[in-house]
Coordinates of C-alpha atoms in Angstrom, one line a residue:
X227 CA -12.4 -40.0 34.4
X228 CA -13.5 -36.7 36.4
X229 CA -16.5 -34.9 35.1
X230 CA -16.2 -31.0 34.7
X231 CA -17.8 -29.4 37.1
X232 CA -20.4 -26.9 36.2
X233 CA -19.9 -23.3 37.0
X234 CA -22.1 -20.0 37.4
X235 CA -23.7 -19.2 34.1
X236 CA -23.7 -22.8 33.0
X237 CA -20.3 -22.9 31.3
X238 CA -18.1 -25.7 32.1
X239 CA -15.3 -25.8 33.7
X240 CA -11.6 -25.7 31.4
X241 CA -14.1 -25.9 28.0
X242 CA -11.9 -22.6 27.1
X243 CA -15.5 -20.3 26.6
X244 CA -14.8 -18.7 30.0
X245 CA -15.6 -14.9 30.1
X246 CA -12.7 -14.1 31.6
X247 CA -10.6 -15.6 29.1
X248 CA -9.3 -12.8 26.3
X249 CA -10.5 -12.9 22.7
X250 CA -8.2 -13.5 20.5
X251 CA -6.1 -10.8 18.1
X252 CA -8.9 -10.2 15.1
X253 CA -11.5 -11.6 16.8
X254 CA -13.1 -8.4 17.9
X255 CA -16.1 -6.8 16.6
X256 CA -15.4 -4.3 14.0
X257 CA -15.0 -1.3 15.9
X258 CA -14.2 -2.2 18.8
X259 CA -10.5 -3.3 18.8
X260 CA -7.7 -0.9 18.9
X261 CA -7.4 -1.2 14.7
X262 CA -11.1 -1.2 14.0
X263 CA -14.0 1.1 12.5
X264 CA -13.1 3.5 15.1
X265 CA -9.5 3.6 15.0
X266 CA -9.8 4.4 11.2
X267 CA -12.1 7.7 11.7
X268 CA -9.1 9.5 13.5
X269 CA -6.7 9.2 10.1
X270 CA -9.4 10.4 7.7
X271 CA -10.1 13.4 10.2
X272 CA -6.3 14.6 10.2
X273 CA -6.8 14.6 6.4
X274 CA -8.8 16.6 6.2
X275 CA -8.0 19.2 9.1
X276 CA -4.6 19.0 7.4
X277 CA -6.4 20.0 3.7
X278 CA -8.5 22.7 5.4
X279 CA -5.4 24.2 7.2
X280 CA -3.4 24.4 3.9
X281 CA -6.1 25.8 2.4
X282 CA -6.6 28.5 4.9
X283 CA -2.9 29.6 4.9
X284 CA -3.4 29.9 0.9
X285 CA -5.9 32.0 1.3
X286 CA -4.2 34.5 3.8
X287 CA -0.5 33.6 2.6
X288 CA 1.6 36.2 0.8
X289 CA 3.2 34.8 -2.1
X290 CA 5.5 36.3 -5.0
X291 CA 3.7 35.8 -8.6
X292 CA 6.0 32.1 -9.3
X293 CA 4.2 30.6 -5.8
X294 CA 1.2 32.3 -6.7
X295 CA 1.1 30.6 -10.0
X296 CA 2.5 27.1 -8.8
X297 CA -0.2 27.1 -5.9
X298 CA -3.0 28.4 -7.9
X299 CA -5.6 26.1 -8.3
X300 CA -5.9 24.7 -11.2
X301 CA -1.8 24.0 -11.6
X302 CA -2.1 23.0 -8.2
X303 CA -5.2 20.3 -8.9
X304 CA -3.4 19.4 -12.6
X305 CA 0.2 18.5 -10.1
X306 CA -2.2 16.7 -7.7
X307 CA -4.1 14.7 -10.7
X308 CA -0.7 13.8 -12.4
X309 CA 0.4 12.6 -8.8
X310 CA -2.4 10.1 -8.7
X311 CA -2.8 9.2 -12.0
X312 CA 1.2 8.1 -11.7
X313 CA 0.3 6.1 -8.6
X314 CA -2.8 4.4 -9.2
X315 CA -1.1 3.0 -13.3
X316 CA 1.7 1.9 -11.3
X317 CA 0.3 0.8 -8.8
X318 CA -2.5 -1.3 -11.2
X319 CA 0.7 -2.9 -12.8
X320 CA 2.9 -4.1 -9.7
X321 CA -0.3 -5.9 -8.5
X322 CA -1.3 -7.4 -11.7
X323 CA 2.8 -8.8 -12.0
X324 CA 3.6 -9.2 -8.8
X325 CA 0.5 -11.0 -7.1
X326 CA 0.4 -13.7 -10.4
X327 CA 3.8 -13.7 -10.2
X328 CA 4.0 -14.4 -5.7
X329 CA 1.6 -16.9 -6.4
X330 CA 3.5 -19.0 -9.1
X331 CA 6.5 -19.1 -7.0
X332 CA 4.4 -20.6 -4.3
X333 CA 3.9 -24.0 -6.4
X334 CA 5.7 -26.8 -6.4
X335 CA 7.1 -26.2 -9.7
X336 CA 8.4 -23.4 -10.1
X337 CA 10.1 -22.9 -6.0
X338 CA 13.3 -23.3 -7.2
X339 CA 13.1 -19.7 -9.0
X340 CA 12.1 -18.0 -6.1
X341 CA 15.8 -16.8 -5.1
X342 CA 16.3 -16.0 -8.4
X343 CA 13.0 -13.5 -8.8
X344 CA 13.2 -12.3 -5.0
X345 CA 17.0 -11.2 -5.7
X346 CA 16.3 -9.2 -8.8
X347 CA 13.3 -7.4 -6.8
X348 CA 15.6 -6.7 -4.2
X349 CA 17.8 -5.1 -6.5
X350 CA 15.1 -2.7 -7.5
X351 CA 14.4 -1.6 -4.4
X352 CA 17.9 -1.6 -2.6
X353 CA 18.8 0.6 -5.2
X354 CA 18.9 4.8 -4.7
X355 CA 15.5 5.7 -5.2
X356 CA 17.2 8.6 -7.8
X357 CA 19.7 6.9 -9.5
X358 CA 16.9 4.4 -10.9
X359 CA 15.2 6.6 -11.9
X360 CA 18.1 8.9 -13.7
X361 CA 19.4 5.2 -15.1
X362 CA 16.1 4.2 -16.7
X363 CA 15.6 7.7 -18.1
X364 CA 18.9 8.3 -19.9
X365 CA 17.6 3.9 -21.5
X366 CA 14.0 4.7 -21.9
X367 CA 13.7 8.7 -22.4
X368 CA 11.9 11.2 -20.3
X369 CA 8.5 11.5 -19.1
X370 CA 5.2 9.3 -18.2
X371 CA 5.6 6.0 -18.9
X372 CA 9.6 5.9 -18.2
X373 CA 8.5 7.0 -14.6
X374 CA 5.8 4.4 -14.3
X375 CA 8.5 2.0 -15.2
X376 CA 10.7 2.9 -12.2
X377 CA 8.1 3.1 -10.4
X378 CA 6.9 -0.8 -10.5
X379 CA 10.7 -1.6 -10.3
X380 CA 10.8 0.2 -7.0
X381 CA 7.6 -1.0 -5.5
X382 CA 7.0 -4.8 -6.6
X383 CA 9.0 -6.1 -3.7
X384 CA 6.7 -5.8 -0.6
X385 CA 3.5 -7.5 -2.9
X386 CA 5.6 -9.8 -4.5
X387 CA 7.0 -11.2 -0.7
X388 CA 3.8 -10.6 0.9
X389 CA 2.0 -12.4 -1.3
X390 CA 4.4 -15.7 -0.7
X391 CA 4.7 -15.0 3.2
X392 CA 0.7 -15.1 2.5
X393 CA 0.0 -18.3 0.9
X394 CA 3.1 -19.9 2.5
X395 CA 2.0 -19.1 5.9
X396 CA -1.1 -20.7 5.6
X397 CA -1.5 -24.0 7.7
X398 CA -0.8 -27.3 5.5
X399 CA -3.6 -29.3 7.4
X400 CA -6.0 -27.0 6.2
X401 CA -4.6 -27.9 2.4
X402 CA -4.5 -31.2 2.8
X403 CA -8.1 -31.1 4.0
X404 CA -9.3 -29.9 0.5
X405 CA -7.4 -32.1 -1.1
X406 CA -8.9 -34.8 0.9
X407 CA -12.3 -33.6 0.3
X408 CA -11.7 -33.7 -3.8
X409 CA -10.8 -30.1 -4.4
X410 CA -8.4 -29.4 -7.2
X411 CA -5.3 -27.6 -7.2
X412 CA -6.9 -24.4 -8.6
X413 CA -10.3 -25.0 -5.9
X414 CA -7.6 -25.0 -3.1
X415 CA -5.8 -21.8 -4.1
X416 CA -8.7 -19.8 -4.8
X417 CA -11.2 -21.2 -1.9
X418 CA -8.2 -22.2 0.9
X419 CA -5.3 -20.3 -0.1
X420 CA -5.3 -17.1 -1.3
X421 CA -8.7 -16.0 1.4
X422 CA -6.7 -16.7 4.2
X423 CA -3.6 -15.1 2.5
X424 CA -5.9 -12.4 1.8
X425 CA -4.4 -9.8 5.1
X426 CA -1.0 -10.3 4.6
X427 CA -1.1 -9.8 0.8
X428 CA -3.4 -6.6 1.2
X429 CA -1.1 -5.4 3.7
X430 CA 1.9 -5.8 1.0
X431 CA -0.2 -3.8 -1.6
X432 CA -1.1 -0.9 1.1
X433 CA 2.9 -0.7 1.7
X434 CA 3.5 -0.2 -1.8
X435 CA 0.8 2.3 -2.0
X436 CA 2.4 4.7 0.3
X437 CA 5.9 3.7 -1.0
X438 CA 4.4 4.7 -4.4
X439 CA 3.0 8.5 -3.3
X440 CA 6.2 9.4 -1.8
X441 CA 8.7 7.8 -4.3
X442 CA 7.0 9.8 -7.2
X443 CA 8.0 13.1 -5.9
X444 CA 11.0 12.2 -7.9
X445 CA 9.2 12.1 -11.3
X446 CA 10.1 15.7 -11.4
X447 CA 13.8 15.1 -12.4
X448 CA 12.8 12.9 -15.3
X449 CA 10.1 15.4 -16.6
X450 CA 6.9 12.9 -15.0
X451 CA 5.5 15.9 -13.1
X452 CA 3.7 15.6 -9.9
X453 CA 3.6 17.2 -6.7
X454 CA 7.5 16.8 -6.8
X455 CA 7.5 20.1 -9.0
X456 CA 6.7 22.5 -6.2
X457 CA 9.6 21.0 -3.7
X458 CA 12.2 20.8 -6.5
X459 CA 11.1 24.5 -7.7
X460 CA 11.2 25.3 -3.5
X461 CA 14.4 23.8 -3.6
X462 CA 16.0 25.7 -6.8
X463 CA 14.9 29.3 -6.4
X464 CA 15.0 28.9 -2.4
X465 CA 10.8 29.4 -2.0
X466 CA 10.1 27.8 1.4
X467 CA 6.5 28.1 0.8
X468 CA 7.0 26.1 -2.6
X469 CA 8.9 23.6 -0.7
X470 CA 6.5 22.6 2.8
X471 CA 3.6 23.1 0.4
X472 CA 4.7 20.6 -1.8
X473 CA 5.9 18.4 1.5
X474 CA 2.6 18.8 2.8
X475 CA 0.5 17.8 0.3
X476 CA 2.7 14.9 0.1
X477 CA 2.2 14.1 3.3
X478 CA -1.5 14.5 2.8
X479 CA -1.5 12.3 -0.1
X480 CA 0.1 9.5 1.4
X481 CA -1.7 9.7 4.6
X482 CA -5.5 9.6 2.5
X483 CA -3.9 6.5 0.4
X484 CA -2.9 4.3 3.4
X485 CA -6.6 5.3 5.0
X486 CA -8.0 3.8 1.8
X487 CA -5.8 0.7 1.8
X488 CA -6.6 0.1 5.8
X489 CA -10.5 0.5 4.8
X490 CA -10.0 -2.2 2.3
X491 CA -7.8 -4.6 4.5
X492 CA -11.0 -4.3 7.0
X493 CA -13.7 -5.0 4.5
X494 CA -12.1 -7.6 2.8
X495 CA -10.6 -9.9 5.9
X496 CA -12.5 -12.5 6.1
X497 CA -14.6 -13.2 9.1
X498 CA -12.7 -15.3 12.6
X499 CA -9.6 -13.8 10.9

């Protein structure tokens, strides 16, 4: 047997703590890896530089009286409010299906139902983005809640996969371990299970998220309002200004979302992952 030699600093030889030896991905201290703290002040910033720019060529912009009105403020805010508000519902409903529903097809029981549920979310998704949402107005009516509908048809996919990739891709030793130690089924999931699935299944919901802003710029065709209103009215009368505005704040929109989501993924990863 050969006994490890000690080394400067009083770490021993080949015990893998040498200081030369790289940290592993997600190890870092918040703040200083490439996607830490830090990293998330530059997106926030753009945000905001991007709001203030807008908001400066409003302000100095010469408009005819129907981009006057659409850009006036409070139509403006009301387009912006009803662009949320049709985000954050739909948004509350794919993760209250699709994470229940990701974790279901992750037991034992029901697995054989997985190619059957993954296919039908596929469908949603694969299909034009416009002709589901045409399809399920001429079935459901115009407005609101018929645009929340396609909405959550759209966007259930990337939760509903991350959420299996998640729990599936968490190592079976680690299960077996509870199990060993007396835990229940449910005391696995919730304690084992679903923390360490907790990144990839945030990371699913954050996807969605920005699928969600952009995809309901087309709530304007089936009377759901939005920020969709000022490109489709740019688009119609030929009003460029109409048209980047409503691009812009898009944009905007989207970029503030995935900030938010990215903040969460950080605060709620658990530590040594």
């Amino acid at each position: 047997m050969t006994t490890a030699t000690p080394q400067a600093g009083g770490i021993a030889a080949g015990d893998g703590r040498d200081e030369a030896a790289p940290a592993r991905p997600g190890t870092e201290a918040p703040g200083t890896a490439p996607g830490g703290w830090r990293a998330l002040v530059v997106q926030p910033a753009l945000v905001v530089l991007g709001v203030l720019a807008f908001l400066l060529w409003r302000s100095n912009a010469t408009l005819t009286d129907t981009e006057a009105r659409q850009l006036g403020a409070a139509t403006l805010w009301e387009s912006t409010l009803r662009h949320l508000s049709l985000t954050v519902v739909s948004a509350t409903i794919v993760l209250l299906i699709s994470i229940p529903l990701g974790i279901a097809l992750t037991r034992p029981a029901l697995r054989r139902f997985t190619p059957a549920v993954i296919g039908v979310a596929n469908v949603g998704q694969a299909a034009p983005a416009i002709g589901l949402f045409v399809l399920l107005a001429s079935w459901l009516g115009f407005g609101f809640w018929t645009t929340i509908v396609a909405l959550v048809v759209y966007s259930a996919l990337p939760v509903l996969r991350n959420t299996m990739v998640g729990i599936q891709g968490v190592d079976p030793r680690l299960v077996e371990a509870g199990r060993g130690m007396g835990m229940s089924g449910t005391a696995v999931l919730f304690r084992i299970e679903l923390p360490l699935a907790g990144p990839v299944m945030l990371a699913g919901a954050r996807t969605a998220l920005v699928l969600l802003v952009g995809t309901a710029t087309l709530a304007t065709f089936i009377n759901g309002g939005g920020l969709g209103v000022l490109i489709n009215t740019g688009i119609t009368l030929s009003l460029n200004s109409l048209l980047v505005s409503g691009a812009v704040l898009v944009a905007l929109l989207a970029l503030a979302v995935d900030w938010l989501g990215r903040v969460v993924e950080h605060v709620a990863r658990p530590k040594g992952l």
